[in-house]
Coordinates of C-alpha atoms and ligand atoms in Angstrom, one line a residue:
M1 CA 63.1 130.4 14.2
T2 CA 66.6 130.9 13.3
E3 CA 69.0 130.2 16.1
P4 CA 71.0 132.8 17.3
E5 CA 74.4 131.2 17.7
T6 CA 76.4 134.1 18.3
I7 CA 75.5 137.7 17.4
S8 CA 78.3 139.7 16.3
V9 CA 77.6 143.3 16.0
A10 CA 80.3 145.6 14.2
A11 CA 80.6 149.5 15.1
D12 CA 79.1 150.1 11.5
V13 CA 76.0 148.0 11.3
G14 CA 72.7 149.1 12.8
P15 CA 71.1 147.3 16.0
L16 CA 69.8 143.7 15.9
V17 CA 66.4 144.8 16.8
S18 CA 64.4 141.4 16.9
L19 CA 65.8 138.0 16.8
G20 CA 61.8 136.7 16.1
L21 CA 62.1 135.1 19.5
P22 CA 59.0 133.4 20.6
I23 CA 56.4 135.1 23.0
V24 CA 56.8 133.8 26.5
E25 CA 53.9 132.0 27.8
L26 CA 52.2 134.1 30.2
S27 CA 52.5 132.5 33.9
Q28 CA 48.7 131.9 35.4
E29 CA 49.5 134.0 38.6
T30 CA 47.0 136.5 39.0
R31 CA 47.7 138.2 42.5
P32 CA 49.2 141.6 42.1
P33 CA 52.3 142.3 43.7
I34 CA 51.7 144.0 47.2
M35 CA 53.5 147.0 46.5
D36 CA 51.7 147.8 43.4
L37 CA 48.8 149.2 46.2
S38 CA 49.6 152.9 47.6
P39 CA 49.2 153.2 51.3
E40 CA 45.9 154.5 50.6
D41 CA 44.7 151.5 48.5
L42 CA 46.0 149.0 51.2
V43 CA 44.0 150.9 54.1
S44 CA 41.3 150.2 52.0
W45 CA 41.9 146.2 51.2
L46 CA 42.8 146.2 54.9
Q47 CA 39.0 147.7 55.6
S48 CA 37.8 145.5 53.3
V49 CA 38.8 142.5 55.1
G50 CA 37.8 143.6 58.4
Q51 CA 41.2 144.9 59.6
P52 CA 42.0 148.2 61.0
G53 CA 43.7 150.6 58.9
Y54 CA 46.8 151.2 61.0
R55 CA 48.0 147.7 59.9
A56 CA 49.2 149.3 56.5
G57 CA 51.8 150.9 58.4
Q58 CA 53.1 147.8 59.7
I59 CA 53.1 146.2 56.5
R60 CA 55.0 148.8 54.8
R61 CA 57.7 148.9 57.5
W62 CA 58.2 145.3 57.1
L63 CA 58.1 145.5 53.1
V64 CA 60.3 148.6 52.8
Q65 CA 62.5 148.9 55.7
R66 CA 63.2 145.3 57.3
R67 CA 64.9 142.3 55.5
I68 CA 62.3 139.5 55.3
T69 CA 61.0 137.5 52.3
S70 CA 57.3 136.7 53.2
F71 CA 54.2 137.7 54.5
E72 CA 54.5 134.8 56.9
Q73 CA 57.6 136.7 58.4
M74 CA 55.5 139.7 59.7
T75 CA 55.3 138.3 63.2
D76 CA 53.4 141.2 64.4
L77 CA 50.3 140.6 62.6
P78 CA 47.8 138.2 63.3
V79 CA 48.2 135.0 61.5
G80 CA 44.7 135.1 59.7
L81 CA 45.7 138.4 58.2
R82 CA 49.3 137.0 57.0
E83 CA 47.4 134.2 55.3
K84 CA 45.1 136.6 53.7
L85 CA 47.9 138.5 52.4
T86 CA 49.6 135.5 51.1
Q87 CA 46.2 134.5 49.2
S88 CA 45.7 138.2 47.8
F89 CA 49.0 139.2 46.9
R90 CA 52.6 138.5 45.9
F91 CA 55.4 139.4 48.1
S92 CA 57.4 140.6 45.4
P93 CA 57.0 141.4 41.6
F94 CA 59.7 139.1 40.6
E95 CA 61.7 135.8 41.5
V96 CA 65.2 135.6 41.9
V97 CA 66.4 133.2 39.2
G98 CA 70.3 134.2 39.1
H99 CA 72.4 135.3 41.8
Q100 CA 76.2 135.8 41.6
V101 CA 79.0 137.2 44.1
A102 CA 81.9 138.7 42.9
R103 CA 85.3 138.5 44.9
D104 CA 84.9 142.5 45.4
L105 CA 81.5 141.3 47.2
T106 CA 79.4 143.0 44.1
E107 CA 76.3 141.0 43.7
K108 CA 74.1 140.6 40.9
L109 CA 70.7 139.5 40.3
L110 CA 68.7 138.2 37.4
L111 CA 65.0 138.6 38.3
R112 CA 62.2 136.8 36.1
L113 CA 59.2 138.8 36.1
Q114 CA 55.6 137.6 36.1
D115 CA 55.4 137.6 32.4
G116 CA 58.8 135.5 32.3
E117 CA 60.6 138.3 31.3
L118 CA 64.4 138.9 32.5
V119 CA 66.1 142.2 33.8
E120 CA 69.1 142.6 36.0
C121 CA 70.2 144.7 39.1
V122 CA 73.4 145.0 40.8
L123 CA 74.8 146.0 44.3
M124 CA 78.2 147.4 44.5
R125 CA 80.1 147.9 47.8
D126 CA 82.5 150.4 48.7
P127 CA 83.9 151.0 52.0
D128 CA 82.0 154.4 52.4
R129 CA 78.9 153.5 50.3
S130 CA 76.6 150.9 48.7
T131 CA 75.6 151.7 45.1
V132 CA 72.5 149.9 43.7
C133 CA 72.1 149.6 40.0
I134 CA 68.7 149.5 38.7
S135 CA 67.1 148.7 35.3
T136 CA 63.8 150.4 33.8
Q137 CA 63.1 148.4 30.6
V138 CA 63.2 144.6 29.5
G139 CA 65.9 145.2 26.8
C140 CA 66.6 148.5 25.2
A141 CA 65.3 150.2 22.0
M142 CA 68.4 152.4 21.8
G143 CA 70.6 150.2 19.9
C144 CA 73.9 151.5 21.5
V145 CA 76.4 149.1 19.5
F146 CA 78.7 148.4 22.8
C147 CA 76.0 147.4 24.9
A148 CA 74.5 144.1 25.4
S149 CA 71.0 145.3 26.9
G150 CA 69.9 146.4 23.2
L151 CA 70.8 143.2 21.3
L152 CA 67.6 142.0 21.4
G153 CA 65.5 145.1 21.2
V154 CA 63.1 146.4 23.9
K155 CA 60.5 144.1 25.0
R156 CA 58.4 146.4 27.0
N157 CA 58.8 149.0 30.0
L158 CA 58.8 147.8 33.6
T159 CA 56.2 149.1 36.0
P160 CA 57.0 151.5 38.9
T161 CA 57.0 148.6 41.4
E162 CA 59.2 146.3 39.3
I163 CA 61.9 149.4 39.1
F164 CA 62.0 150.1 42.7
E165 CA 61.4 146.9 43.9
Q166 CA 64.9 146.2 42.6
V167 CA 66.5 148.3 45.5
L168 CA 64.1 146.4 47.8
V169 CA 65.6 143.4 46.9
L170 CA 69.0 143.9 47.0
H171 CA 68.5 145.8 50.4
R172 CA 67.0 142.7 51.8
L173 CA 70.4 140.9 50.9
M174 CA 72.3 142.9 52.6
K175 CA 73.8 142.4 56.2
D176 CA 71.8 144.2 59.0
D177 CA 74.4 146.9 59.6
E178 CA 74.6 147.8 55.8
R179 CA 72.5 150.3 54.3
I180 CA 71.8 151.6 50.4
T181 CA 73.6 154.8 50.3
N182 CA 73.3 155.3 46.5
V183 CA 71.1 154.1 43.2
V184 CA 72.2 154.7 39.7
V185 CA 69.4 154.0 37.1
M186 CA 72.1 152.6 34.8
G187 CA 70.9 149.0 34.2
I188 CA 69.1 147.3 31.2
G189 CA 66.8 150.2 29.5
E190 CA 66.6 154.0 28.7
P191 CA 65.3 155.2 31.9
L192 CA 63.8 158.6 29.9
A193 CA 62.1 156.4 27.5
N194 CA 60.1 155.1 30.2
Y195 CA 59.5 158.5 32.1
K196 CA 56.3 158.2 34.0
A197 CA 57.1 154.9 35.4
L198 CA 60.6 156.0 36.5
M199 CA 59.2 159.2 38.1
Q200 CA 56.9 157.2 40.2
S201 CA 59.4 154.7 41.4
L202 CA 61.9 157.6 42.1
T203 CA 59.0 159.4 44.2
F204 CA 58.6 156.2 46.1
L205 CA 62.5 155.9 46.6
T206 CA 63.0 159.5 48.0
A207 CA 59.8 159.8 49.9
E208 CA 59.6 159.9 53.7
D209 CA 56.9 157.2 53.8
G210 CA 58.7 155.2 51.0
F211 CA 62.4 154.2 50.9
G212 CA 63.5 157.8 52.3
L213 CA 66.5 158.4 50.3
G214 CA 67.8 161.8 49.1
A215 CA 67.3 162.8 45.7
R216 CA 70.9 163.9 45.4
R217 CA 71.8 160.3 46.1
I218 CA 70.3 159.1 42.8
T219 CA 71.8 159.2 39.6
V220 CA 69.4 159.0 36.4
S221 CA 71.8 158.1 33.2
T222 CA 70.5 158.5 29.9
V223 CA 71.4 158.3 26.2
G224 CA 70.3 162.0 26.1
L225 CA 66.7 162.5 25.1
P226 CA 66.5 166.5 24.9
E227 CA 62.7 166.8 25.9
K228 CA 62.8 164.3 28.6
I229 CA 66.0 165.9 30.3
R230 CA 64.4 169.2 30.4
E231 CA 61.1 167.5 31.8
L232 CA 63.5 165.9 34.6
A233 CA 64.5 169.2 35.4
Q234 CA 61.2 170.5 36.1
S235 CA 60.5 167.5 38.4
G236 CA 61.7 169.9 41.3
Q237 CA 64.1 167.3 42.6
Q238 CA 67.9 167.3 42.4
Y239 CA 68.5 163.8 40.9
N240 CA 71.9 163.8 39.3
L241 CA 72.1 163.5 35.6
A242 CA 74.4 161.1 33.6
V243 CA 74.7 161.8 29.7
S244 CA 76.0 159.0 27.7
L245 CA 78.0 160.7 25.2
H246 CA 80.6 158.1 24.0
A247 CA 81.8 160.1 21.1
P248 CA 83.1 164.0 20.9
N249 CA 81.5 164.5 17.4
D250 CA 77.9 163.6 15.4
A251 CA 79.4 161.2 12.6
L252 CA 81.3 158.8 15.2
R253 CA 78.4 159.4 17.9
T254 CA 75.7 158.3 15.1
E255 CA 78.1 155.1 14.4
I256 CA 77.9 154.0 18.3
V257 CA 74.6 155.3 19.4
P258 CA 72.3 154.9 16.5
V259 CA 69.7 157.5 18.0
N260 CA 72.0 160.3 17.9
R261 CA 71.4 160.5 14.2
N262 CA 67.7 162.1 14.8
I263 CA 69.3 164.1 18.1
G264 CA 72.6 165.5 17.5
I265 CA 75.1 166.2 20.4
Q266 CA 74.3 170.0 20.5
D267 CA 70.5 169.6 21.1
I268 CA 71.8 167.2 24.1
L269 CA 74.5 169.7 25.4
Q270 CA 71.8 172.3 25.6
A271 CA 69.3 170.5 27.4
A272 CA 72.0 169.3 29.9
D273 CA 73.0 173.1 30.4
D274 CA 69.3 173.6 31.0
Y275 CA 69.5 170.7 33.6
F276 CA 72.5 172.3 35.6
E277 CA 70.9 175.6 35.3
V278 CA 67.5 174.5 37.1
T279 CA 68.9 172.1 39.6
G280 CA 72.6 173.1 40.4
R281 CA 73.8 169.4 39.8
R282 CA 76.6 169.3 37.9
I283 CA 76.5 166.7 34.9
S284 CA 78.1 163.8 34.3
Y285 CA 79.3 162.9 31.0
E286 CA 79.6 159.1 30.3
Y287 CA 82.4 158.0 27.9
V288 CA 82.8 154.4 27.1
L289 CA 86.3 153.7 25.3
M290 CA 86.8 151.4 22.9
A291 CA 90.1 150.4 21.5
G292 CA 90.5 151.9 17.8
I293 CA 86.9 153.1 18.1
N294 CA 87.0 156.5 20.2
D295 CA 89.9 156.4 22.3
R296 CA 92.4 158.2 20.2
P297 CA 94.1 161.4 21.4
E298 CA 92.1 163.4 18.8
H299 CA 89.0 162.1 20.6
A300 CA 90.2 163.5 23.7
E301 CA 91.2 166.8 22.6
E302 CA 87.6 167.2 20.6
L303 CA 85.9 166.1 23.7
A304 CA 87.7 168.6 25.8
W305 CA 86.9 171.6 23.4
L306 CA 83.0 170.1 23.2
L307 CA 82.7 170.6 27.0
R308 CA 85.1 173.6 27.4
G309 CA 83.3 176.0 30.1
R310 CA 80.9 173.9 31.2
N311 CA 80.5 172.7 34.7
A312 CA 81.1 169.0 33.7
H313 CA 82.9 165.8 34.7
V314 CA 83.6 163.3 32.4
N315 CA 83.5 159.5 33.5
L316 CA 86.0 157.2 31.3
I317 CA 84.5 153.7 31.4
P318 CA 86.9 151.2 29.8
M319 CA 84.4 148.8 27.6
N320 CA 83.1 145.8 29.7
G321 CA 83.7 142.9 27.3
V322 CA 80.4 141.5 26.0
N323 CA 80.9 137.9 24.6
E324 CA 78.9 138.7 21.6
L325 CA 80.4 141.8 20.5
I326 CA 83.7 142.2 19.1
M327 CA 84.8 145.8 20.5
T328 CA 87.0 145.6 23.8
A329 CA 88.3 148.2 26.1
P330 CA 91.8 150.1 25.1
R331 CA 95.2 149.1 26.8
D332 CA 95.7 151.0 29.8
P333 CA 98.2 153.3 28.8
D334 CA 95.5 154.6 26.1
T335 CA 92.8 155.2 29.1
Q336 CA 95.6 156.9 30.8
Q337 CA 96.5 159.3 28.0
F338 CA 92.8 159.9 27.2
L339 CA 92.2 161.0 30.9
M340 CA 95.4 163.0 30.8
I341 CA 94.4 165.0 28.0
L342 CA 91.1 165.7 29.3
E343 CA 92.9 167.1 32.4
E344 CA 95.6 169.2 30.9
C345 CA 92.6 170.9 29.0
G346 CA 90.8 171.8 32.3
I347 CA 88.0 169.1 32.0
T348 CA 87.3 166.9 35.5
A349 CA 87.7 163.4 34.3
T350 CA 87.7 160.3 36.3
V351 CA 88.2 156.4 34.8
R352 CA 85.3 154.4 36.5
K353 CA 86.6 151.5 38.8
R354 CA 85.7 148.0 37.6
K355 CA 83.5 146.7 40.0
G356 CA 82.6 142.7 39.9
A357 CA 85.1 142.1 37.0
D358 CA 84.7 138.4 37.8
I359 CA 81.0 137.8 37.0
D360 CA 79.1 138.8 34.0
A361 CA 79.1 142.6 35.1
A362 CA 78.6 144.3 31.6
C363 CA 75.2 145.8 31.6
G364 CA 72.4 142.9 29.8
Q365 CA 75.0 140.1 29.9
L366 CA 73.2 138.0 32.2
R367 CA 70.0 138.5 30.6
L368 CA 71.4 138.1 27.3
N369 CA 73.2 134.9 28.1
R370 CA 69.9 133.4 29.7
E371 CA 67.8 134.4 26.5
I372 CA 70.4 132.8 24.0
A373 CA 70.3 129.7 25.9
K374 CA 66.7 129.5 26.5
H375 CA 66.1 130.1 22.5
G376 CA 69.2 128.8 21.2
Ligands
LIG401 N1 70.1 153.8 28.4 C1 70.7 154.6 29.7 C2 70.8 153.5 30.9 C3 71.8 152.4 30.8 S1 73.3 152.1 30.0 C4 72.1 155.1 29.3 O1 72.4 155.1 27.9 O2 73.0 155.7 29.6 C5 74.1 152.7 31.5 C6 75.8 153.1 31.4 O3 76.4 152.0 30.8 C7 75.8 153.7 30.0 O4 76.6 154.7 29.9 C8 76.1 152.8 29.0 O5 76.9 153.5 27.8 C9 77.3 151.8 29.9 N2 77.2 150.8 29.3 C10 76.4 150.1 28.2 N3 77.3 148.6 28.1 C11 78.4 148.8 28.5 C12 79.6 147.8 28.3 N4 79.4 146.9 27.4 N5 80.7 148.4 28.9 C13 80.9 149.5 29.6 N6 80.0 150.3 29.7 C14 78.5 150.3 29.1

């Protein structure tokens, strides 16, 4: 195995898909995570161990709403049942192996899945909201040149439970008077490339007998897969859609987002327009600003021209540094100038506030650090 000492990816080379890392040894654990069971499955299991079905409601309330971390703590269940649950199921599909708290109280978790793979999720606190950011895949196949998540390629899709349980594990960390108000699917992976599991997890998050969050409080961020954007529009739910654009023309976008070669900006914009038409939800366009690459005034003008007449919002994101990459955020005046040009052209835009600046906040950076340390 070659040692991945430093990984440097210049803007003009393709993604590093595989570093030839060894497959992680599978754990001996065979108990399924309890949340893999639907409410009906849980009732059947209870009956199979001689317990009344109504206990399913009690168990799910503990798992979804209360902030406990073991079956032991389900104090209104008979001790025998608590033991049986512990023998039969895992409380959670993952172990927390890293926990960082930033000065602004942003918290980031590194989670180890049953097969040893790692993913990340983040809790961001604002005075009026608490937003969690969740992952959908182990790694990512899209290969965006500025993103830590794709540097090692994609390993596998997350299961529905592995996706929504990130919300539950962060919820359990919060104080009693705190609530999660928003979910953004902007962690590791391309959510629309794991569509079925994504939809199942969002169904749980929005269900009355699930986490009970309004669909309008959930944002799905995508590199821009037109077919899947249209499928999402047909789900009948008002999820917010964020499209990661990052460039105002195909030539530049294909350098920054290699999968663009087979898609093209126009197809993505049309799918996003359809999404707006069906759902009535304004589309956000994310634009990661990288010094000297896509941050020039002419890029801003071209972007404004591209989005003219659309009910769109541009989210400018000064690039978060990734240790292994050479690209950097523009200087503040350049970011402000970019913003001003968009606004002068009548495009609504904001610069995303940095959260958790003193922890490894760039998407996938924690996992990448661990993978490199493990195999390096
Ligand atoms: N694959 C999806 C969702 C995950 S990435 C997508 O492409 O949208 C979520 C957002 O974080 C995207 O807009 C992505 O471009 C951005 N992002 C990734 N790496 C970043 C970095 N180093 N700095 C700033 N934003 C980054």
